[in-house]
Tab-separated table of C-alpha atoms in Angstrom:
chain	number	residue	atom	x	y	z
A	6	UNK	CA	19.934	-87.792	21.269
A	7	UNK	CA	23.150	-87.406	22.990
A	8	UNK	CA	25.422	-90.607	22.692
A	9	UNK	CA	26.425	-92.633	25.607
A	10	UNK	CA	29.968	-92.769	26.764
A	11	UNK	CA	31.355	-95.226	29.086
A	12	UNK	CA	34.599	-96.288	30.728
A	13	UNK	CA	35.224	-99.978	32.082
A	14	UNK	CA	37.765	-101.127	34.369
A	15	UNK	CA	38.015	-104.705	35.401
A	16	UNK	CA	39.167	-105.530	38.826
A	17	UNK	CA	41.143	-108.594	39.568
A	18	UNK	CA	38.993	-111.449	41.230
A	19	UNK	CA	41.926	-113.411	42.817
A	20	UNK	CA	42.714	-110.782	45.415
A	21	UNK	CA	42.856	-112.169	48.820
A	22	UNK	CA	42.804	-110.534	52.440
A	23	UNK	CA	46.464	-112.040	52.429
A	24	UNK	CA	47.616	-110.460	49.163
A	25	UNK	CA	47.353	-107.068	50.679
A	26	UNK	CA	46.971	-105.189	53.702
A	27	UNK	CA	44.108	-102.769	54.212
A	28	UNK	CA	43.479	-100.954	57.388
A	29	UNK	CA	39.726	-99.043	57.387
A	30	UNK	CA	39.313	-95.383	57.447
A	31	UNK	CA	36.136	-93.406	57.559
A	32	UNK	CA	35.124	-92.176	54.378
A	33	UNK	CA	35.606	-88.771	55.388
A	34	UNK	CA	39.371	-89.110	54.982
A	35	UNK	CA	39.776	-88.693	51.427
A	36	UNK	CA	43.182	-89.898	49.507
A	37	UNK	CA	44.868	-87.347	47.290
A	38	UNK	CA	43.878	-88.027	43.680
A	39	UNK	CA	45.133	-86.660	40.262
A	40	UNK	CA	44.025	-83.810	38.319
A	41	UNK	CA	40.343	-85.762	37.375
A	42	UNK	CA	37.846	-84.611	39.657
A	43	UNK	CA	36.599	-88.352	40.555
A	44	UNK	CA	33.645	-86.445	42.630
A	45	UNK	CA	31.701	-85.916	38.996
A	46	UNK	CA	32.195	-89.584	37.882
A	47	UNK	CA	29.246	-92.165	38.275
A	48	UNK	CA	30.527	-95.452	39.210
A	49	UNK	CA	28.462	-98.816	39.083
A	50	UNK	CA	29.979	-101.729	40.397
A	51	UNK	CA	29.466	-104.995	38.646
A	52	UNK	CA	29.376	-107.826	41.218
A	53	UNK	CA	31.202	-111.169	40.293
A	54	UNK	CA	29.459	-114.474	40.028
A	55	UNK	CA	27.737	-115.624	43.175
A	56	UNK	CA	28.050	-112.228	44.873
A	57	UNK	CA	25.337	-110.310	46.505
A	58	UNK	CA	25.604	-106.267	46.387
A	59	UNK	CA	26.225	-106.475	49.892
A	60	UNK	CA	29.571	-107.907	49.300
A	61	UNK	CA	30.747	-104.363	48.020
A	62	UNK	CA	28.889	-102.624	50.755
A	63	UNK	CA	29.233	-104.453	53.920
A	64	UNK	CA	31.424	-107.487	53.266
A	65	UNK	CA	31.222	-110.355	55.591
A	66	UNK	CA	28.802	-108.069	57.969
A	67	UNK	CA	32.174	-106.743	59.162
A	68	UNK	CA	31.356	-102.926	58.556
A	69	UNK	CA	30.814	-100.263	55.908
A	70	UNK	CA	34.436	-99.366	56.462
A	71	UNK	CA	35.712	-102.620	54.925
A	72	UNK	CA	33.675	-101.941	51.768
A	73	UNK	CA	34.795	-101.429	48.244
A	74	UNK	CA	32.226	-98.508	48.276
A	75	UNK	CA	34.057	-97.159	51.292
A	76	UNK	CA	37.472	-97.518	49.293
A	77	UNK	CA	35.863	-95.372	46.433
A	78	UNK	CA	34.607	-92.537	48.766
A	79	UNK	CA	38.071	-92.526	50.276
A	80	UNK	CA	39.777	-91.996	46.921
A	81	UNK	CA	37.279	-88.877	46.250
A	82	UNK	CA	34.232	-90.574	44.519
A	83	UNK	CA	31.015	-88.864	45.569
A	84	UNK	CA	28.903	-91.543	47.481
A	85	UNK	CA	25.495	-90.359	45.740
A	86	UNK	CA	27.032	-91.329	42.379
A	87	UNK	CA	28.310	-94.946	43.272
A	88	UNK	CA	25.942	-97.602	42.498
A	89	UNK	CA	26.150	-101.419	43.357
A	90	UNK	CA	24.443	-103.514	40.672
A	91	UNK	CA	21.471	-104.498	42.848
A	92	UNK	CA	21.578	-108.468	42.783
A	93	UNK	CA	21.044	-111.251	45.491
A	94	UNK	CA	22.775	-114.324	45.788
A	95	UNK	CA	19.938	-116.372	45.160
A	96	UNK	CA	19.684	-114.757	41.552
A	97	UNK	CA	22.526	-116.654	40.276
A	98	UNK	CA	20.846	-119.806	40.145
A	99	UNK	CA	19.701	-118.102	36.652
A	100	UNK	CA	22.613	-119.317	35.104
A	101	UNK	CA	21.603	-122.967	35.246
A	102	UNK	CA	19.164	-121.471	32.818
A	103	UNK	CA	21.712	-121.543	29.860
A	104	UNK	CA	21.730	-125.409	29.964
A	105	UNK	CA	18.138	-125.146	28.549
A	106	UNK	CA	19.595	-122.882	25.585
A	107	UNK	CA	19.103	-125.738	23.146
A	108	UNK	CA	20.910	-126.177	20.876
A	109	UNK	CA	23.308	-123.167	21.570
A	110	UNK	CA	24.615	-124.634	24.639
A	111	UNK	CA	25.239	-128.071	23.596
A	112	UNK	CA	26.957	-126.517	20.308
A	113	UNK	CA	28.943	-124.097	22.503
A	114	UNK	CA	27.455	-121.206	20.770
A	115	UNK	CA	25.504	-119.423	23.558
A	116	UNK	CA	26.005	-115.770	24.073
A	117	UNK	CA	25.967	-113.664	27.186
A	118	UNK	CA	22.719	-112.136	26.426
A	119	UNK	CA	21.068	-115.850	26.154
A	120	UNK	CA	19.385	-117.603	28.916
A	121	UNK	CA	22.064	-118.135	31.418
A	122	UNK	CA	23.246	-114.368	31.772
A	123	UNK	CA	20.856	-112.352	29.773
A	124	UNK	CA	19.135	-111.148	33.143
A	125	UNK	CA	22.354	-109.836	34.231
A	126	UNK	CA	23.223	-107.769	31.382
A	127	UNK	CA	19.582	-106.453	31.017
A	128	UNK	CA	19.623	-105.395	34.769
A	129	UNK	CA	23.270	-103.983	34.484
A	130	UNK	CA	22.220	-101.877	30.889
A	131	UNK	CA	18.953	-100.367	33.280
A	132	UNK	CA	21.175	-99.583	35.954
A	133	UNK	CA	24.327	-97.964	33.479
A	134	UNK	CA	21.151	-95.992	32.238
A	135	UNK	CA	19.672	-94.809	35.319
A	136	UNK	CA	23.406	-93.713	36.886
A	137	UNK	CA	24.030	-91.814	33.532
A	138	UNK	CA	21.012	-89.670	33.786
A	139	UNK	CA	21.304	-89.219	37.508
A	140	UNK	CA	24.692	-87.653	36.779
A	141	UNK	CA	23.369	-85.376	34.212
A	142	UNK	CA	25.079	-87.364	31.262
A	143	UNK	CA	28.502	-87.730	32.700
A	144	UNK	CA	30.711	-90.356	31.567
A	145	UNK	CA	30.189	-93.536	33.666
A	146	UNK	CA	32.778	-95.596	35.023
A	147	UNK	CA	32.048	-99.312	35.278
A	148	UNK	CA	34.137	-101.650	37.896
A	149	UNK	CA	33.844	-105.344	37.054
A	150	UNK	CA	34.728	-107.921	39.769
A	151	UNK	CA	35.474	-111.344	38.342
A	152	UNK	CA	32.400	-112.297	35.771
A	153	UNK	CA	31.077	-109.136	36.340
A	154	UNK	CA	34.001	-107.865	34.522
A	155	UNK	CA	33.374	-109.894	31.812
A	156	UNK	CA	29.557	-109.346	31.775
A	157	UNK	CA	30.051	-105.423	31.589
A	158	UNK	CA	32.042	-105.919	28.612
A	159	UNK	CA	29.312	-108.049	27.027
A	160	UNK	CA	26.846	-105.408	28.013
A	161	UNK	CA	28.948	-103.048	26.154
A	162	UNK	CA	29.181	-104.927	23.276
A	163	UNK	CA	25.614	-106.460	22.701
A	164	UNK	CA	25.017	-104.619	19.575
A	165	UNK	CA	22.231	-102.817	21.276
A	166	UNK	CA	24.097	-99.664	22.057
A	167	UNK	CA	24.036	-96.740	19.419
A	168	UNK	CA	27.720	-97.289	18.671
A	169	UNK	CA	27.459	-95.316	15.353
A	170	UNK	CA	27.526	-92.166	17.470
A	171	UNK	CA	30.329	-93.018	19.246
A	172	UNK	CA	34.307	-92.436	18.514
A	173	UNK	CA	37.170	-94.205	19.412
A	174	UNK	CA	37.682	-91.717	22.250
A	175	UNK	CA	34.228	-92.681	23.694
A	176	UNK	CA	34.886	-96.007	25.265
A	177	UNK	CA	38.227	-97.005	27.136
A	178	UNK	CA	38.397	-100.489	28.394
A	179	UNK	CA	40.992	-101.046	30.866
A	180	UNK	CA	41.940	-104.399	32.569
A	181	UNK	CA	43.952	-104.873	35.526
A	182	UNK	CA	44.835	-108.587	35.988
A	183	UNK	CA	47.687	-107.882	38.472
A	184	UNK	CA	47.854	-109.321	41.903
A	185	UNK	CA	49.756	-107.678	44.766
A	186	UNK	CA	52.216	-110.031	46.642
């Protein structure tokens, strides 16, 4: 079995409309990229706490040209290889299940795989595996927004991936915690 390889990019969660200007353009207009052929890289977007998949496709029902997925397409990513983790806003109520993770919740020893966030990590893992297969085994880029970033890291480090087959060059974690003024 071929080892999975991943790349994780954590996107800042504190960006607001006032912190940068964005003028939507059709996805057909691509921005110049580096030597890497982005059209071959599969992308999984990991929504932040309380977010719905639609928030990254058509935010606030303003049109897809304003969505994060469209921004990736404009930069050269293949729209067929971009997947937003399928979530509905109401599913986040499951986080309250962590209160019933007795005694872990009360002794502050809960893990991300527990009752509070285990559902997210399981779904993310299935989605990553599906995208990895769909792309023909290409290295997968995880883009995490807010809690989606640390949950993606928890998913990669939950102990169930076959890390013995990976070397230090197979996993790259990059965090961008800078906000633009």
